[in-house]
């Protein structure tokens, strides 16, 4: 069984998937043991095909066709199969030897058949399995280079008609359609193998267009058609490597593809074709990309392609030019440029771009916070602490959030200027608290800021005069309980009443937590008997809630 252990399964899956896999042990069925592999069906949201490879060079591996497994993850279904195999470890060597023996028997039997007998056997299988017949017919057409026949069959494979209801392929039928469409990839590969790579290029492109059209009418939630698209992209690259088409024409086709001909279902990287394109083709590729970008500088695809090519060529100035042509009003694009220049070691230019982003921001309240953080970090690195404070102060003045207050405090502390900055910041927050500019369900930022400063007394006074939300009052009560037990008691009791009218374990946990706090307040006030009477009365009214009674018993209430 090699390296298959419970510890290895947990390492491959991670703690979360491993724990979830424990709940699927009864969902494993149809276990089949081969020589070095085990397959099964695991019943989850759907029925998933799962395969474990036991003797891989890096240890056990697995594949599952659930959505999480298709992303390359070792999923809970694989964990369930692995644990099932471990539970049968005593019989596994015998089962693997039996699988090897069966394989040897089949090989020996096939080797003993005559040519005619083999043909008869294949004919029998074709007659019983229509899908196998269609695959072999397609391979035969590809092998003999019958482009017309292959093109017609590929069109049939990518036709949603047999799977569509009312012109649309539902989720339940998407896998079957994708399996059929995948045969087109095999057909194109066979065409390349038969020496017809030039024709394979044409057919691959036609298949891509058909797939892009089909995906509009398929519920491809699990990404099956994306896999078919990746296969077609690989087949096209293989065909181009074999046929060496005109580099200029290929370059223009690649640019057209990246700019949206296939609506994202076919992901082709033009740089994968660099060897095929050669110097002349790469020149045309860059010229075509530049021309498209100049015609639509704000287009995402055009910008992405230009940036990709510029980065590959190490042309930082071109990268900057692409972003500079479409600057965001919140300064985010300035930040992107600054980071690119920093990476290239051009720190002075990077700083100027970051500062320009702040100057050109149309609304300081909406400016990209990451730009503010980036620029402040650069100021600190350059020992420009006063500039960092000014920037944080201006940003706080526009945003007036707790996070902006915390960042201002950190910058001001570093510059030894916090007392004066705090006074000004709190003045703004007090004015806001009076106007209550916050959202309807949010308490004043003033209360949160004072709590964050550990100034509980001032926070309580602010809440009493300007109001606070439930979260703030509970935090205040928790932090002020030792000095203001009577006030805290009033807060806790106010929150108990609505909870007594609700049910559910989460509610009971909250209620018991409040009761424990109420008990602490009564003890601080020297009135334990009042708490006893309070809890007794509560138990009388809530006695039908058995889970609440049990929880109160466990906590000594």
PDB file of C-alpha atoms in Angstrom, residues 121-257:
ATOM      1  CA  UNK A 121     -13.567  -8.883 -31.527  1.00  0.00           C
ATOM      2  CA  UNK A 122     -13.289  -5.171 -32.276  1.00  0.00           C
ATOM      3  CA  UNK A 123     -16.312  -5.428 -34.557  1.00  0.00           C
ATOM      4  CA  UNK A 124     -18.291  -7.075 -31.779  1.00  0.00           C
ATOM      5  CA  UNK A 125     -17.337  -4.316 -29.326  1.00  0.00           C
ATOM      6  CA  UNK A 126     -18.205  -1.624 -31.842  1.00  0.00           C
ATOM      7  CA  UNK A 127     -21.607  -3.209 -32.355  1.00  0.00           C
ATOM      8  CA  UNK A 128     -22.294  -3.168 -28.604  1.00  0.00           C
ATOM      9  CA  UNK A 129     -20.952   0.324 -27.856  1.00  0.00           C
ATOM     10  CA  UNK A 130     -22.108   3.132 -30.142  1.00  0.00           C
ATOM     11  CA  UNK A 131     -19.809   5.685 -28.526  1.00  0.00           C
ATOM     12  CA  UNK A 132     -16.816   3.429 -29.097  1.00  0.00           C
ATOM     13  CA  UNK A 133     -17.847   2.987 -32.730  1.00  0.00           C
ATOM     14  CA  UNK A 134     -18.071   6.759 -33.243  1.00  0.00           C
ATOM     15  CA  UNK A 135     -14.662   7.305 -31.650  1.00  0.00           C
ATOM     16  CA  UNK A 136     -13.019   4.674 -33.802  1.00  0.00           C
ATOM     17  CA  UNK A 137     -14.680   5.965 -36.956  1.00  0.00           C
ATOM     18  CA  UNK A 138     -13.403   9.417 -36.158  1.00  0.00           C
ATOM     19  CA  UNK A 139      -9.884   8.144 -35.510  1.00  0.00           C
ATOM     20  CA  UNK A 140      -9.940   6.213 -38.746  1.00  0.00           C
ATOM     21  CA  UNK A 141     -10.982   9.323 -40.705  1.00  0.00           C
ATOM     22  CA  UNK A 142      -8.245  11.331 -38.991  1.00  0.00           C
ATOM     23  CA  UNK A 143      -5.612   8.680 -39.625  1.00  0.00           C
ATOM     24  CA  UNK A 144      -6.343   8.579 -43.354  1.00  0.00           C
ATOM     25  CA  UNK A 145      -6.445  12.376 -43.486  1.00  0.00           C
ATOM     26  CA  UNK A 146     -10.077  12.607 -44.607  1.00  0.00           C
ATOM     27  CA  UNK A 147     -10.510  16.252 -43.653  1.00  0.00           C
ATOM     28  CA  UNK A 148     -14.073  16.519 -44.952  1.00  0.00           C
ATOM     29  CA  UNK A 149     -15.195  13.545 -42.884  1.00  0.00           C
ATOM     30  CA  UNK A 150     -13.324  14.717 -39.767  1.00  0.00           C
ATOM     31  CA  UNK A 151     -14.769  18.224 -40.115  1.00  0.00           C
ATOM     32  CA  UNK A 152     -18.281  16.856 -40.416  1.00  0.00           C
ATOM     33  CA  UNK A 153     -17.836  14.606 -37.386  1.00  0.00           C
ATOM     34  CA  UNK A 154     -16.295  17.364 -35.278  1.00  0.00           C
ATOM     35  CA  UNK A 155     -19.299  19.521 -36.109  1.00  0.00           C
ATOM     36  CA  UNK A 156     -21.563  16.727 -34.886  1.00  0.00           C
ATOM     37  CA  UNK A 157     -19.544  16.321 -31.686  1.00  0.00           C
ATOM     38  CA  UNK A 158     -19.908  20.007 -30.859  1.00  0.00           C
ATOM     39  CA  UNK A 159     -23.600  20.177 -31.694  1.00  0.00           C
ATOM     40  CA  UNK A 160     -25.707  20.665 -28.578  1.00  0.00           C
ATOM     41  CA  UNK A 161     -28.851  19.468 -30.347  1.00  0.00           C
ATOM     42  CA  UNK A 162     -28.990  15.886 -28.995  1.00  0.00           C
ATOM     43  CA  UNK A 163     -28.484  17.138 -25.431  1.00  0.00           C
ATOM     44  CA  UNK A 164     -30.536  20.334 -25.467  1.00  0.00           C
ATOM     45  CA  UNK A 165     -34.023  20.821 -24.186  1.00  0.00           C
ATOM     46  CA  UNK A 166     -35.666  23.905 -25.624  1.00  0.00           C
ATOM     47  CA  UNK A 167     -32.322  24.918 -27.112  1.00  0.00           C
ATOM     48  CA  UNK A 168     -30.346  24.740 -23.834  1.00  0.00           C
ATOM     49  CA  UNK A 169     -28.201  22.022 -22.242  1.00  0.00           C
ATOM     50  CA  UNK A 170     -29.153  21.707 -18.576  1.00  0.00           C
ATOM     51  CA  UNK A 171     -26.618  21.077 -15.806  1.00  0.00           C
ATOM     52  CA  UNK A 172     -27.511  17.376 -15.612  1.00  0.00           C
ATOM     53  CA  UNK A 173     -26.590  16.867 -19.294  1.00  0.00           C
ATOM     54  CA  UNK A 174     -23.526  19.135 -19.452  1.00  0.00           C
ATOM     55  CA  UNK A 175     -21.059  16.405 -18.468  1.00  0.00           C
ATOM     56  CA  UNK A 176     -22.268  14.058 -21.194  1.00  0.00           C
ATOM     57  CA  UNK A 177     -22.039  16.808 -23.813  1.00  0.00           C
ATOM     58  CA  UNK A 178     -18.531  17.734 -22.651  1.00  0.00           C
ATOM     59  CA  UNK A 179     -17.426  14.092 -22.851  1.00  0.00           C
ATOM     60  CA  UNK A 180     -18.643  13.964 -26.437  1.00  0.00           C
ATOM     61  CA  UNK A 181     -17.087  17.329 -27.309  1.00  0.00           C
ATOM     62  CA  UNK A 182     -13.780  16.103 -25.905  1.00  0.00           C
ATOM     63  CA  UNK A 183     -13.601  13.550 -28.694  1.00  0.00           C
ATOM     64  CA  UNK A 184     -12.973  16.438 -31.080  1.00  0.00           C
ATOM     65  CA  UNK A 185      -9.653  17.033 -29.335  1.00  0.00           C
ATOM     66  CA  UNK A 186      -8.636  13.417 -29.916  1.00  0.00           C
ATOM     67  CA  UNK A 187      -9.631  13.656 -33.576  1.00  0.00           C
ATOM     68  CA  UNK A 188      -7.452  16.718 -34.125  1.00  0.00           C
ATOM     69  CA  UNK A 189      -4.567  15.025 -32.356  1.00  0.00           C
ATOM     70  CA  UNK A 190      -4.931  12.008 -34.630  1.00  0.00           C
ATOM     71  CA  UNK A 191      -4.952  14.301 -37.664  1.00  0.00           C
ATOM     72  CA  UNK A 192      -1.624  15.788 -36.524  1.00  0.00           C
ATOM     73  CA  UNK A 193      -0.249  12.273 -36.046  1.00  0.00           C
ATOM     74  CA  UNK A 194      -1.214  11.346 -39.588  1.00  0.00           C
ATOM     75  CA  UNK A 195       0.952  14.150 -40.988  1.00  0.00           C
ATOM     76  CA  UNK A 196      -1.921  16.562 -41.656  1.00  0.00           C
ATOM     77  CA  UNK A 197      -0.907  19.258 -39.162  1.00  0.00           C
ATOM     78  CA  UNK A 198      -1.829  22.133 -41.500  1.00  0.00           C
ATOM     79  CA  UNK A 199      -5.368  20.819 -41.795  1.00  0.00           C
ATOM     80  CA  UNK A 200      -5.408  20.253 -38.035  1.00  0.00           C
ATOM     81  CA  UNK A 201      -4.745  23.977 -37.478  1.00  0.00           C
ATOM     82  CA  UNK A 202      -7.787  24.884 -39.545  1.00  0.00           C
ATOM     83  CA  UNK A 203      -9.947  22.283 -37.861  1.00  0.00           C
ATOM     84  CA  UNK A 204      -8.816  23.303 -34.362  1.00  0.00           C
ATOM     85  CA  UNK A 205      -9.801  26.905 -35.043  1.00  0.00           C
ATOM     86  CA  UNK A 206     -13.180  25.853 -36.409  1.00  0.00           C
ATOM     87  CA  UNK A 207     -13.732  23.668 -33.357  1.00  0.00           C
ATOM     88  CA  UNK A 208     -12.871  26.579 -31.076  1.00  0.00           C
ATOM     89  CA  UNK A 209     -15.511  28.733 -32.728  1.00  0.00           C
ATOM     90  CA  UNK A 210     -18.088  25.949 -32.455  1.00  0.00           C
ATOM     91  CA  UNK A 211     -17.257  25.445 -28.788  1.00  0.00           C
ATOM     92  CA  UNK A 212     -17.502  29.178 -28.073  1.00  0.00           C
ATOM     93  CA  UNK A 213     -20.925  29.183 -29.707  1.00  0.00           C
ATOM     94  CA  UNK A 214     -22.043  26.070 -27.835  1.00  0.00           C
ATOM     95  CA  UNK A 215     -21.002  27.289 -24.384  1.00  0.00           C
ATOM     96  CA  UNK A 216     -23.575  30.079 -24.609  1.00  0.00           C
ATOM     97  CA  UNK A 217     -26.283  27.424 -24.435  1.00  0.00           C
ATOM     98  CA  UNK A 218     -24.803  25.081 -21.818  1.00  0.00           C
ATOM     99  CA  UNK A 219     -24.945  25.194 -18.020  1.00  0.00           C
ATOM    100  CA  UNK A 220     -21.225  24.613 -17.591  1.00  0.00           C
ATOM    101  CA  UNK A 221     -21.170  25.319 -13.850  1.00  0.00           C
ATOM    102  CA  UNK A 222     -18.532  22.632 -13.239  1.00  0.00           C
ATOM    103  CA  UNK A 223     -16.226  23.840 -16.009  1.00  0.00           C
ATOM    104  CA  UNK A 224     -16.275  20.735 -18.194  1.00  0.00           C
ATOM    105  CA  UNK A 225     -16.265  22.728 -21.420  1.00  0.00           C
ATOM    106  CA  UNK A 226     -13.348  24.762 -20.088  1.00  0.00           C
ATOM    107  CA  UNK A 227     -11.339  21.536 -20.086  1.00  0.00           C
ATOM    108  CA  UNK A 228     -12.374  20.856 -23.673  1.00  0.00           C
ATOM    109  CA  UNK A 229     -11.292  24.388 -24.569  1.00  0.00           C
ATOM    110  CA  UNK A 230      -7.896  23.821 -22.946  1.00  0.00           C
ATOM    111  CA  UNK A 231      -7.514  20.620 -24.950  1.00  0.00           C
ATOM    112  CA  UNK A 232      -8.307  22.408 -28.208  1.00  0.00           C
ATOM    113  CA  UNK A 233      -5.782  25.132 -27.354  1.00  0.00           C
ATOM    114  CA  UNK A 234      -3.082  22.504 -26.752  1.00  0.00           C
ATOM    115  CA  UNK A 235      -3.977  20.714 -29.980  1.00  0.00           C
ATOM    116  CA  UNK A 236      -3.742  23.985 -31.931  1.00  0.00           C
ATOM    117  CA  UNK A 237      -0.304  24.716 -30.474  1.00  0.00           C
ATOM    118  CA  UNK A 238       0.884  21.179 -31.284  1.00  0.00           C
ATOM    119  CA  UNK A 239      -0.391  21.542 -34.841  1.00  0.00           C
ATOM    120  CA  UNK A 240       1.380  24.887 -35.275  1.00  0.00           C
ATOM    121  CA  UNK A 241       4.638  23.435 -33.929  1.00  0.00           C
ATOM    122  CA  UNK A 242       4.380  20.634 -36.474  1.00  0.00           C
ATOM    123  CA  UNK A 243       3.172  22.623 -39.502  1.00  0.00           C
ATOM    124  CA  UNK A 244       5.000  25.946 -38.966  1.00  0.00           C
ATOM    125  CA  UNK A 245       2.301  28.190 -40.516  1.00  0.00           C
ATOM    126  CA  UNK A 246       2.901  31.713 -41.820  1.00  0.00           C
ATOM    127  CA  UNK A 247       4.128  33.605 -38.725  1.00  0.00           C
ATOM    128  CA  UNK A 248       2.487  36.909 -39.653  1.00  0.00           C
ATOM    129  CA  UNK A 249      -0.925  35.344 -40.188  1.00  0.00           C
ATOM    130  CA  UNK A 250      -0.564  33.327 -36.978  1.00  0.00           C
ATOM    131  CA  UNK A 251       0.388  36.454 -35.026  1.00  0.00           C
ATOM    132  CA  UNK A 252      -2.700  38.326 -36.200  1.00  0.00           C
ATOM    133  CA  UNK A 253      -4.927  35.338 -35.417  1.00  0.00           C
ATOM    134  CA  UNK A 254      -3.493  35.105 -31.908  1.00  0.00           C
ATOM    135  CA  UNK A 255      -4.173  38.777 -31.234  1.00  0.00           C
ATOM    136  CA  UNK A 256      -7.746  38.367 -32.460  1.00  0.00           C
ATOM    137  CA  UNK A 257      -8.213  35.365 -30.183  1.00  0.00           C
TER     138      UNK A 257
END
